[in-house]
PDB file of C-alpha atoms in Angstrom:
ATOM      1  CA  MET A   1     283.615  57.297 292.264  1.00 87.00           C
ATOM      2  CA  THR A   2     287.040  58.938 292.350  1.00 94.00           C
ATOM      3  CA  VAL A   3     288.039  58.768 296.025  1.00 96.00           C
ATOM      4  CA  ASP A   4     287.881  55.833 298.438  1.00 97.00           C
ATOM      5  CA  VAL A   5     288.064  57.298 301.948  1.00 97.00           C
ATOM      6  CA  HIS A   6     288.174  53.973 303.822  1.00 98.00           C
ATOM      7  CA  ALA A   7     290.647  51.164 303.243  1.00 98.00           C
ATOM      8  CA  HIS A   8     293.018  49.211 305.471  1.00 97.00           C
ATOM      9  CA  THR A   9     296.597  47.971 305.432  1.00 97.00           C
ATOM     10  CA  SER A  10     298.662  45.453 307.354  1.00 95.00           C
ATOM     11  CA  TYR A  11     299.100  48.113 310.016  1.00 95.00           C
ATOM     12  CA  SER A  12     295.734  46.855 311.299  1.00 93.00           C
ATOM     13  CA  ASP A  13     293.763  43.999 309.716  1.00 92.00           C
ATOM     14  CA  GLY A  14     294.395  44.645 306.025  1.00 94.00           C
ATOM     15  CA  SER A  15     297.018  43.600 303.506  1.00 96.00           C
ATOM     16  CA  GLY A  16     300.450  44.976 302.637  1.00 97.00           C
ATOM     17  CA  ILE A  17     300.636  48.585 301.491  1.00 98.00           C
ATOM     18  CA  PRO A  18     302.181  47.927 298.032  1.00 97.00           C
ATOM     19  CA  LEU A  19     299.503  45.344 297.237  1.00 98.00           C
ATOM     20  CA  MET A  20     296.680  47.630 298.371  1.00 98.00           C
ATOM     21  CA  VAL A  21     298.026  50.629 296.466  1.00 98.00           C
ATOM     22  CA  ASP A  22     298.471  48.652 293.231  1.00 98.00           C
ATOM     23  CA  ALA A  23     294.957  47.222 293.516  1.00 98.00           C
ATOM     24  CA  ALA A  24     293.383  50.603 294.231  1.00 98.00           C
ATOM     25  CA  GLU A  25     295.113  52.099 291.225  1.00 97.00           C
ATOM     26  CA  ALA A  26     294.018  49.192 289.022  1.00 98.00           C
ATOM     27  CA  ALA A  27     290.411  49.749 290.151  1.00 97.00           C
ATOM     28  CA  GLY A  28     290.498  53.135 288.439  1.00 97.00           C
ATOM     29  CA  ILE A  29     290.071  55.527 291.340  1.00 96.00           C
ATOM     30  CA  ASP A  30     292.176  58.645 291.755  1.00 96.00           C
ATOM     31  CA  ALA A  31     292.776  58.656 295.499  1.00 97.00           C
ATOM     32  CA  VAL A  32     292.563  56.354 298.475  1.00 98.00           C
ATOM     33  CA  GLY A  33     292.656  57.029 302.191  1.00 98.00           C
ATOM     34  CA  PHE A  34     294.128  54.319 304.377  1.00 98.00           C
ATOM     35  CA  ALA A  35     292.242  54.381 307.669  1.00 98.00           C
ATOM     36  CA  ASP A  36     293.690  51.647 309.841  1.00 97.00           C
ATOM     37  CA  HIS A  37     291.877  50.560 312.977  1.00 94.00           C
ATOM     38  CA  CYS A  38     292.902  52.235 316.201  1.00 94.00           C
ATOM     39  CA  SER A  39     291.574  51.871 319.737  1.00 92.00           C
ATOM     40  CA  LEU A  40     292.639  53.480 322.999  1.00 92.00           C
ATOM     41  CA  SER A  41     290.507  51.201 325.162  1.00 89.00           C
ATOM     42  CA  GLN A  42     292.257  49.355 327.966  1.00 82.00           C
ATOM     43  CA  ALA A  43     289.286  46.995 328.173  1.00 77.00           C
ATOM     44  CA  TRP A  44     290.070  45.657 324.684  1.00 74.00           C
ATOM     45  CA  ARG A  45     293.864  45.773 325.016  1.00 75.00           C
ATOM     46  CA  ASP A  46     294.347  41.989 324.741  1.00 76.00           C
ATOM     47  CA  GLU A  47     292.176  41.789 321.651  1.00 75.00           C
ATOM     48  CA  ARG A  48     294.101  44.636 320.066  1.00 75.00           C
ATOM     49  CA  LEU A  49     297.327  42.727 320.682  1.00 78.00           C
ATOM     50  CA  LEU A  50     295.893  39.510 319.271  1.00 80.00           C
ATOM     51  CA  TRP A  51     294.556  41.201 316.128  1.00 74.00           C
ATOM     52  CA  ASN A  52     297.529  43.514 315.540  1.00 71.00           C
ATOM     53  CA  ARG A  53     295.552  46.700 316.119  1.00 73.00           C
ATOM     54  CA  ASN A  54     298.130  48.762 317.984  1.00 86.00           C
ATOM     55  CA  PHE A  55     297.979  51.562 315.460  1.00 93.00           C
ATOM     56  CA  ASP A  56     298.258  54.177 318.195  1.00 93.00           C
ATOM     57  CA  ARG A  57     301.903  53.034 318.479  1.00 92.00           C
ATOM     58  CA  THR A  58     302.669  52.417 314.805  1.00 95.00           C
ATOM     59  CA  TYR A  59     300.937  55.184 312.854  1.00 97.00           C
ATOM     60  CA  ALA A  60     304.171  57.117 312.311  1.00 97.00           C
ATOM     61  CA  ARG A  61     305.761  54.061 310.681  1.00 97.00           C
ATOM     62  CA  ARG A  62     302.816  53.690 308.327  1.00 98.00           C
ATOM     63  CA  ARG A  63     303.019  57.394 307.494  1.00 98.00           C
ATOM     64  CA  GLU A  64     306.642  56.899 306.500  1.00 97.00           C
ATOM     65  CA  ALA A  65     305.703  53.854 304.400  1.00 97.00           C
ATOM     66  CA  LEU A  66     302.917  55.732 302.627  1.00 98.00           C
ATOM     67  CA  SER A  67     305.314  58.567 301.845  1.00 97.00           C
ATOM     68  CA  ALA A  68     307.724  56.065 300.306  1.00 96.00           C
ATOM     69  CA  VAL A  69     305.115  54.348 298.146  1.00 97.00           C
ATOM     70  CA  ALA A  70     303.584  57.669 297.053  1.00 95.00           C
ATOM     71  CA  ASP A  71     306.530  58.142 294.680  1.00 92.00           C
ATOM     72  CA  ARG A  72     305.641  54.897 292.876  1.00 94.00           C
ATOM     73  CA  THR A  73     301.969  55.507 292.125  1.00 97.00           C
ATOM     74  CA  ASP A  74     299.760  58.033 290.368  1.00 95.00           C
ATOM     75  CA  LEU A  75     297.225  57.725 293.204  1.00 97.00           C
ATOM     76  CA  THR A  76     296.829  60.442 295.776  1.00 97.00           C
ATOM     77  CA  LEU A  77     297.275  58.746 299.143  1.00 97.00           C
ATOM     78  CA  TYR A  78     295.746  59.994 302.376  1.00 97.00           C
ATOM     79  CA  ASP A  79     297.014  59.177 305.838  1.00 98.00           C
ATOM     80  CA  ALA A  80     293.850  58.497 307.850  1.00 98.00           C
ATOM     81  CA  VAL A  81     292.657  56.508 310.844  1.00 98.00           C
ATOM     82  CA  GLU A  82     289.541  54.559 311.779  1.00 97.00           C
ATOM     83  CA  MET A  83     289.196  55.226 315.478  1.00 96.00           C
ATOM     84  CA  ASP A  84     287.060  53.112 317.786  1.00 95.00           C
ATOM     85  CA  TYR A  85     284.790  55.522 319.590  1.00 97.00           C
ATOM     86  CA  GLU A  86     283.715  54.953 323.175  1.00 94.00           C
ATOM     87  CA  PRO A  87     282.092  57.949 324.903  1.00 95.00           C
ATOM     88  CA  GLU A  88     284.166  57.664 328.055  1.00 94.00           C
ATOM     89  CA  LEU A  89     287.365  57.958 326.005  1.00 95.00           C
ATOM     90  CA  GLU A  90     286.549  61.244 324.293  1.00 96.00           C
ATOM     91  CA  GLY A  91     289.290  63.182 326.037  1.00 97.00           C
ATOM     92  CA  ARG A  92     291.987  60.655 325.207  1.00 96.00           C
ATOM     93  CA  ILE A  93     290.783  60.343 321.623  1.00 97.00           C
ATOM     94  CA  ARG A  94     290.853  64.124 321.178  1.00 98.00           C
ATOM     95  CA  ASP A  95     294.406  64.347 322.533  1.00 98.00           C
ATOM     96  CA  PHE A  96     295.592  61.471 320.356  1.00 97.00           C
ATOM     97  CA  LEU A  97     294.066  62.867 317.164  1.00 98.00           C
ATOM     98  CA  ASP A  98     295.476  66.322 317.889  1.00 97.00           C
ATOM     99  CA  GLU A  99     298.926  64.833 318.406  1.00 97.00           C
ATOM    100  CA  ALA A 100     298.873  62.446 315.455  1.00 98.00           C
ATOM    101  CA  GLY A 101     297.789  64.977 312.833  1.00 97.00           C
ATOM    102  CA  PHE A 102     296.120  62.601 310.385  1.00 97.00           C
ATOM    103  CA  ASP A 103     294.762  63.946 307.108  1.00 97.00           C
ATOM    104  CA  TYR A 104     291.310  62.989 308.402  1.00 97.00           C
ATOM    105  CA  ALA A 105     289.730  60.729 311.008  1.00 98.00           C
ATOM    106  CA  VAL A 106     287.012  58.115 310.556  1.00 98.00           C
ATOM    107  CA  GLY A 107     284.988  57.299 313.660  1.00 98.00           C
ATOM    108  CA  SER A 108     283.258  53.971 314.236  1.00 97.00           C
ATOM    109  CA  VAL A 109     281.455  52.120 317.005  1.00 97.00           C
ATOM    110  CA  HIS A 110     282.604  48.512 317.304  1.00 93.00           C
ATOM    111  CA  TYR A 111     282.176  47.887 321.036  1.00 91.00           C
ATOM    112  CA  VAL A 112     279.161  48.585 323.252  1.00 93.00           C
ATOM    113  CA  ALA A 113     278.480  47.630 326.851  1.00 86.00           C
ATOM    114  CA  GLY A 114     281.262  45.045 326.950  1.00 86.00           C
ATOM    115  CA  LYS A 115     280.184  43.347 323.722  1.00 90.00           C
ATOM    116  CA  GLN A 116     281.352  43.578 320.134  1.00 89.00           C
ATOM    117  CA  VAL A 117     279.060  44.644 317.319  1.00 92.00           C
ATOM    118  CA  PHE A 118     280.653  42.120 314.951  1.00 86.00           C
ATOM    119  CA  PRO A 119     278.708  38.987 313.918  1.00 85.00           C
ATOM    120  CA  PHE A 120     281.014  36.634 315.810  1.00 84.00           C
ATOM    121  CA  GLU A 121     279.673  38.030 319.103  1.00 89.00           C
ATOM    122  CA  SER A 122     277.005  35.654 320.359  1.00 92.00           C
ATOM    123  CA  PHE A 123     273.651  36.896 321.591  1.00 93.00           C
ATOM    124  CA  ALA A 124     272.263  33.368 321.845  1.00 91.00           C
ATOM    125  CA  ASP A 125     271.430  33.745 325.530  1.00 93.00           C
ATOM    126  CA  ALA A 126     270.077  37.293 325.217  1.00 95.00           C
ATOM    127  CA  SER A 127     266.363  37.997 325.249  1.00 97.00           C
ATOM    128  CA  GLU A 128     264.790  40.174 322.596  1.00 96.00           C
ATOM    129  CA  ALA A 129     264.528  42.974 325.153  1.00 97.00           C
ATOM    130  CA  GLU A 130     268.255  42.678 325.876  1.00 96.00           C
ATOM    131  CA  ARG A 131     269.101  42.694 322.193  1.00 96.00           C
ATOM    132  CA  ARG A 132     266.945  45.751 321.629  1.00 97.00           C
ATOM    133  CA  ALA A 133     268.618  47.472 324.584  1.00 97.00           C
ATOM    134  CA  PHE A 134     272.018  46.710 323.043  1.00 97.00           C
ATOM    135  CA  VAL A 135     270.919  48.288 319.751  1.00 98.00           C
ATOM    136  CA  ASP A 136     269.647  51.330 321.674  1.00 98.00           C
ATOM    137  CA  ASP A 137     273.046  51.620 323.362  1.00 98.00           C
ATOM    138  CA  TYR A 138     274.771  51.265 319.996  1.00 98.00           C
ATOM    139  CA  TYR A 139     272.879  54.175 318.494  1.00 98.00           C
ATOM    140  CA  ASP A 140     273.375  56.243 321.646  1.00 98.00           C
ATOM    141  CA  ALA A 141     277.123  55.803 321.033  1.00 98.00           C
ATOM    142  CA  VAL A 142     276.795  56.657 317.325  1.00 98.00           C
ATOM    143  CA  VAL A 143     274.943  59.881 318.127  1.00 98.00           C
ATOM    144  CA  SER A 144     277.540  60.736 320.775  1.00 98.00           C
ATOM    145  CA  LEU A 145     280.296  60.097 318.204  1.00 98.00           C
ATOM    146  CA  VAL A 146     278.721  62.526 315.758  1.00 98.00           C
ATOM    147  CA  GLU A 147     278.014  65.156 318.387  1.00 98.00           C
ATOM    148  CA  SER A 148     281.595  64.978 319.661  1.00 98.00           C
ATOM    149  CA  GLU A 149     282.765  66.421 316.319  1.00 97.00           C
ATOM    150  CA  LEU A 150     286.047  64.573 316.763  1.00 97.00           C
ATOM    151  CA  PHE A 151     285.751  62.888 313.387  1.00 98.00           C
ATOM    152  CA  ASP A 152     285.450  63.873 309.767  1.00 97.00           C
ATOM    153  CA  VAL A 153     283.674  60.659 308.734  1.00 98.00           C
ATOM    154  CA  LEU A 154     281.104  58.403 310.411  1.00 98.00           C
ATOM    155  CA  ALA A 155     281.795  54.805 309.368  1.00 98.00           C
ATOM    156  CA  HIS A 156     279.073  52.223 308.618  1.00 97.00           C
ATOM    157  CA  ALA A 157     276.414  53.973 310.684  1.00 97.00           C
ATOM    158  CA  ASP A 158     274.115  50.952 311.039  1.00 97.00           C
ATOM    159  CA  LEU A 159     276.744  48.232 311.496  1.00 95.00           C
ATOM    160  CA  VAL A 160     274.410  46.308 313.828  1.00 95.00           C
ATOM    161  CA  GLU A 161     272.287  45.456 310.777  1.00 94.00           C
ATOM    162  CA  ASN A 162     275.028  43.052 309.714  1.00 91.00           C
ATOM    163  CA  HIS A 163     274.644  40.927 312.870  1.00 93.00           C
ATOM    164  CA  PRO A 164     272.158  38.031 312.504  1.00 92.00           C
ATOM    165  CA  ALA A 165     270.948  38.505 316.080  1.00 94.00           C
ATOM    166  CA  LEU A 166     270.511  42.280 315.701  1.00 95.00           C
ATOM    167  CA  HIS A 167     269.382  42.580 312.093  1.00 93.00           C
ATOM    168  CA  GLY A 168     266.025  44.351 311.812  1.00 95.00           C
ATOM    169  CA  LEU A 169     266.149  45.919 315.277  1.00 97.00           C
ATOM    170  CA  THR A 170     267.106  49.366 313.980  1.00 98.00           C
ATOM    171  CA  THR A 171     264.023  51.572 314.231  1.00 98.00           C
ATOM    172  CA  ALA A 172     262.882  54.724 312.472  1.00 98.00           C
ATOM    173  CA  ALA A 173     263.637  56.588 315.702  1.00 98.00           C
ATOM    174  CA  HIS A 174     267.243  55.364 315.626  1.00 98.00           C
ATOM    175  CA  ARG A 175     267.629  56.461 312.026  1.00 98.00           C
ATOM    176  CA  GLU A 176     266.103  59.853 312.690  1.00 98.00           C
ATOM    177  CA  ARG A 177     268.351  60.520 315.695  1.00 98.00           C
ATOM    178  CA  VAL A 178     271.537  59.755 313.772  1.00 98.00           C
ATOM    179  CA  ALA A 179     270.428  61.659 310.679  1.00 98.00           C
ATOM    180  CA  ALA A 180     269.498  64.701 312.759  1.00 98.00           C
ATOM    181  CA  ALA A 181     272.854  64.611 314.528  1.00 98.00           C
ATOM    182  CA  CYS A 182     274.729  64.447 311.206  1.00 98.00           C
ATOM    183  CA  ALA A 183     272.645  67.296 309.800  1.00 97.00           C
ATOM    184  CA  ASP A 184     273.918  69.486 312.654  1.00 97.00           C
ATOM    185  CA  SER A 185     277.542  68.288 312.547  1.00 96.00           C
ATOM    186  CA  PRO A 186     280.530  68.529 310.195  1.00 95.00           C
ATOM    187  CA  THR A 187     280.917  64.746 310.551  1.00 97.00           C
ATOM    188  CA  VAL A 188     279.941  63.130 307.227  1.00 97.00           C
ATOM    189  CA  PRO A 189     278.493  59.605 306.993  1.00 98.00           C
ATOM    190  CA  GLU A 190     280.034  57.227 304.487  1.00 97.00           C
ATOM    191  CA  ILE A 191     278.424  54.889 302.015  1.00 97.00           C
ATOM    192  CA  ASN A 192     280.340  51.738 302.911  1.00 96.00           C
ATOM    193  CA  ALA A 193     280.595  48.680 300.649  1.00 94.00           C
ATOM    194  CA  GLY A 194     282.428  46.447 303.109  1.00 87.00           C
ATOM    195  CA  ARG A 195     279.486  44.056 303.421  1.00 82.00           C
ATOM    196  CA  ALA A 196     278.116  44.258 299.895  1.00 76.00           C
ATOM    197  CA  GLY A 197     278.441  41.174 297.729  1.00 68.00           C
ATOM    198  CA  ASP A 198     277.134  37.652 297.597  1.00 61.00           C
ATOM    199  CA  ARG A 199     276.018  37.525 301.218  1.00 56.00           C
ATOM    200  CA  GLY A 200     272.363  36.596 300.931  1.00 50.00           C
ATOM    201  CA  GLU A 201     270.268  38.420 303.520  1.00 57.00           C
ATOM    202  CA  PHE A 202     273.271  40.484 304.541  1.00 58.00           C
ATOM    203  CA  ASP A 203     274.250  41.626 301.053  1.00 66.00           C
ATOM    204  CA  LEU A 204     273.969  45.285 301.956  1.00 81.00           C
ATOM    205  CA  PHE A 205     275.574  48.673 301.909  1.00 92.00           C
ATOM    206  CA  HIS A 206     275.854  50.785 305.022  1.00 95.00           C
ATOM    207  CA  PRO A 207     273.781  52.764 305.544  1.00 96.00           C
ATOM    208  CA  THR A 208     270.996  50.405 304.559  1.00 94.00           C
ATOM    209  CA  ARG A 209     268.396  51.925 302.275  1.00 94.00           C
ATOM    210  CA  PRO A 210     265.922  53.195 304.933  1.00 96.00           C
ATOM    211  CA  PHE A 211     268.838  54.804 306.772  1.00 97.00           C
ATOM    212  CA  PHE A 212     270.146  56.278 303.533  1.00 97.00           C
ATOM    213  CA  GLU A 213     266.762  57.868 302.915  1.00 97.00           C
ATOM    214  CA  ALA A 214     266.681  59.298 306.445  1.00 98.00           C
ATOM    215  CA  PHE A 215     270.010  60.984 305.782  1.00 98.00           C
ATOM    216  CA  ARG A 216     268.856  62.265 302.416  1.00 97.00           C
ATOM    217  CA  ASP A 217     265.621  63.641 303.889  1.00 97.00           C
ATOM    218  CA  ARG A 218     267.797  65.763 306.173  1.00 97.00           C
ATOM    219  CA  GLY A 219     270.004  66.949 303.309  1.00 96.00           C
ATOM    220  CA  VAL A 220     273.003  65.033 304.651  1.00 97.00           C
ATOM    221  CA  ARG A 221     275.765  64.398 302.128  1.00 96.00           C
ATOM    222  CA  PHE A 222     278.101  61.414 301.902  1.00 97.00           C
ATOM    223  CA  VAL A 223     281.603  60.211 301.270  1.00 97.00           C
ATOM    224  CA  VAL A 224     282.340  56.772 299.835  1.00 97.00           C
ATOM    225  CA  GLY A 225     284.448  53.934 301.259  1.00 97.00           C
ATOM    226  CA  THR A 226     285.140  50.424 300.020  1.00 97.00           C
ATOM    227  CA  ASP A 227     286.347  49.312 303.477  1.00 96.00           C
ATOM    228  CA  SER A 228     288.850  47.168 301.574  1.00 97.00           C
ATOM    229  CA  HIS A 229     291.050  44.841 303.584  1.00 96.00           C
ATOM    230  CA  ASP A 230     292.425  42.734 300.734  1.00 96.00           C
ATOM    231  CA  PRO A 231     293.609  43.805 297.273  1.00 97.00           C
ATOM    232  CA  GLU A 232     290.795  42.016 295.463  1.00 96.00           C
ATOM    233  CA  ASP A 233     288.219  44.020 297.438  1.00 95.00           C
ATOM    234  CA  PHE A 234     288.834  47.105 295.317  1.00 97.00           C
ATOM    235  CA  ALA A 235     288.022  45.371 292.029  1.00 96.00           C
ATOM    236  CA  ASP A 236     284.770  44.047 293.489  1.00 94.00           C
ATOM    237  CA  ARG A 237     283.587  47.015 295.521  1.00 95.00           C
ATOM    238  CA  VAL A 238     284.492  50.013 293.367  1.00 96.00           C
ATOM    239  CA  PRO A 239     282.108  48.928 290.551  1.00 95.00           C
ATOM    240  CA  ARG A 240     279.404  48.125 293.121  1.00 93.00           C
ATOM    241  CA  LEU A 241     279.711  51.595 294.606  1.00 95.00           C
ATOM    242  CA  GLU A 242     279.710  53.259 291.206  1.00 96.00           C
ATOM    243  CA  ARG A 243     276.479  51.458 290.295  1.00 94.00           C
ATOM    244  CA  TYR A 244     274.993  52.474 293.641  1.00 94.00           C
ATOM    245  CA  LEU A 245     275.928  56.117 293.104  1.00 96.00           C
ATOM    246  CA  ASP A 246     274.405  56.047 289.639  1.00 96.00           C
ATOM    247  CA  GLU A 247     271.234  54.440 290.965  1.00 95.00           C
ATOM    248  CA  THR A 248     270.773  56.880 293.840  1.00 95.00           C
ATOM    249  CA  GLY A 249     272.108  60.011 292.154  1.00 96.00           C
ATOM    250  CA  VAL A 250     274.497  60.669 295.039  1.00 95.00           C
ATOM    251  CA  GLU A 251     277.458  62.944 294.363  1.00 95.00           C
ATOM    252  CA  PRO A 252     280.007  62.349 297.143  1.00 95.00           C
ATOM    253  CA  ILE A 253     281.580  65.445 298.621  1.00 93.00           C
ATOM    254  CA  GLY A 254     285.008  66.341 297.293  1.00 86.00           C
ATOM    255  CA  THR A 255     288.206  65.596 299.141  1.00 84.00           C
ATOM    256  CA  GLU A 256     288.981  69.276 299.563  1.00 85.00           C
ATOM    257  CA  GLU A 257     285.681  69.838 301.343  1.00 88.00           C
ATOM    258  CA  LEU A 258     286.181  66.802 303.571  1.00 88.00           C
ATOM    259  CA  LEU A 259     289.649  67.938 304.559  1.00 87.00           C
ATOM    260  CA  SER A 260     288.806  71.596 305.005  1.00 80.00           C
ATOM    261  CA  GLY A 261     288.498  71.112 308.750  1.00 58.00           C
ATOM    262  CA  SER A 262     291.411  68.687 309.129  1.00 53.00           C
ATOM    263  CA  GLY A 263     294.806  70.320 309.123  1.00 40.00           C
ATOM    264  CA  ASP A 264     295.878  71.811 305.805  1.00 41.00           C
ATOM    265  CA  GLY A 265     294.229  69.174 303.597  1.00 42.00           C
ATOM    266  CA  SER A 266     297.520  67.995 302.129  1.00 45.00           C
ATOM    267  CA  PRO A 267     297.937  64.345 301.128  1.00 50.00           C
ATOM    268  CA  VAL A 268     300.447  62.062 302.780  1.00 40.00           C
ATOM    269  CA  ALA A 269     303.184  62.697 300.249  1.00 39.00           C
ATOM    270  CA  THR A 270     303.828  66.026 301.984  1.00 32.00           C
ATOM    271  CA  GLU A 271     304.779  64.131 305.158  1.00 34.00           C
ATOM    272  CA  ARG A 272     302.469  65.951 307.515  1.00 35.00           C
ATOM    273  CA  GLY A 273     302.252  65.166 311.196  1.00 37.00           C
ATOM    274  CA  PRO A 274     304.669  64.373 314.016  1.00 34.00           C
ATOM    275  CA  SER A 275     307.748  62.258 313.484  1.00 33.00           C
ATOM    276  CA  GLY A 276     307.319  59.895 316.414  1.00 35.00           C
ATOM    277  CA  PRO A 277     304.614  57.462 317.517  1.00 32.00           C
ATOM    278  CA  SER A 278     302.124  58.145 320.259  1.00 32.00           C
ATOM    279  CA  GLU A 279     302.712  56.662 323.678  1.00 30.00           C
ATOM    280  CA  ALA A 280     298.974  56.105 324.173  1.00 30.00           C
ATOM    281  CA  SER A 281     297.962  52.536 324.928  1.00 27.00           C
TER     282      SER A 281
END
């Protein structure tokens, strides 16, 4: 593992940039892409305010900060974004990404049908049929994300597998649909270590192994992300990912190939992109 395409800073729900850069360098990788959370959804505006996820208004400040810290590290730093995808927002997302000019964009599905995919969303009052319908809707959104071709990277494709109420509801048909979509799209799924560790039943990588095999059966290639939010995450997750890559024989695609369709492929130190923040909300 030489490049981590998915880490966060205090510009969303991660830690301070100097701490994250020092930790990434200490973990022995060559490059890291900071992909802070960003959402354009009015429906989740209050939550974005509460959780400091107004990256659509602050990305230019982070770009300036990354340019400053780039002079103090041997790491190559990439100025990226993890964008919440909702199908009805495709037009606004496209305009925002075109305006912002990130090195690359990571797409993820965190919200479906008025509910969050995260484990702290309760499905206690939902029937099994309702939970299965939610998982169907989730994968409909994931396929739509891939087919939109707005993003370079698909984040944690089977995130619902981390939810106790949804775990095990992903079917072979879901996996096949997503794998087929990725096989026909420039959007590359990531191997994500954000939920790997001492987590019992939920000690897993995304994609989970059956999903990984569905991708591989289709000849789909991968990038690798630690999904680090705190400095200590790098030291824990980089070795886990390296062992996983050795075990599976995966060779992640190179940064140049990933960035070939995203601007000029230059890292953040070249100060790409517009000078002012977006006015999207």
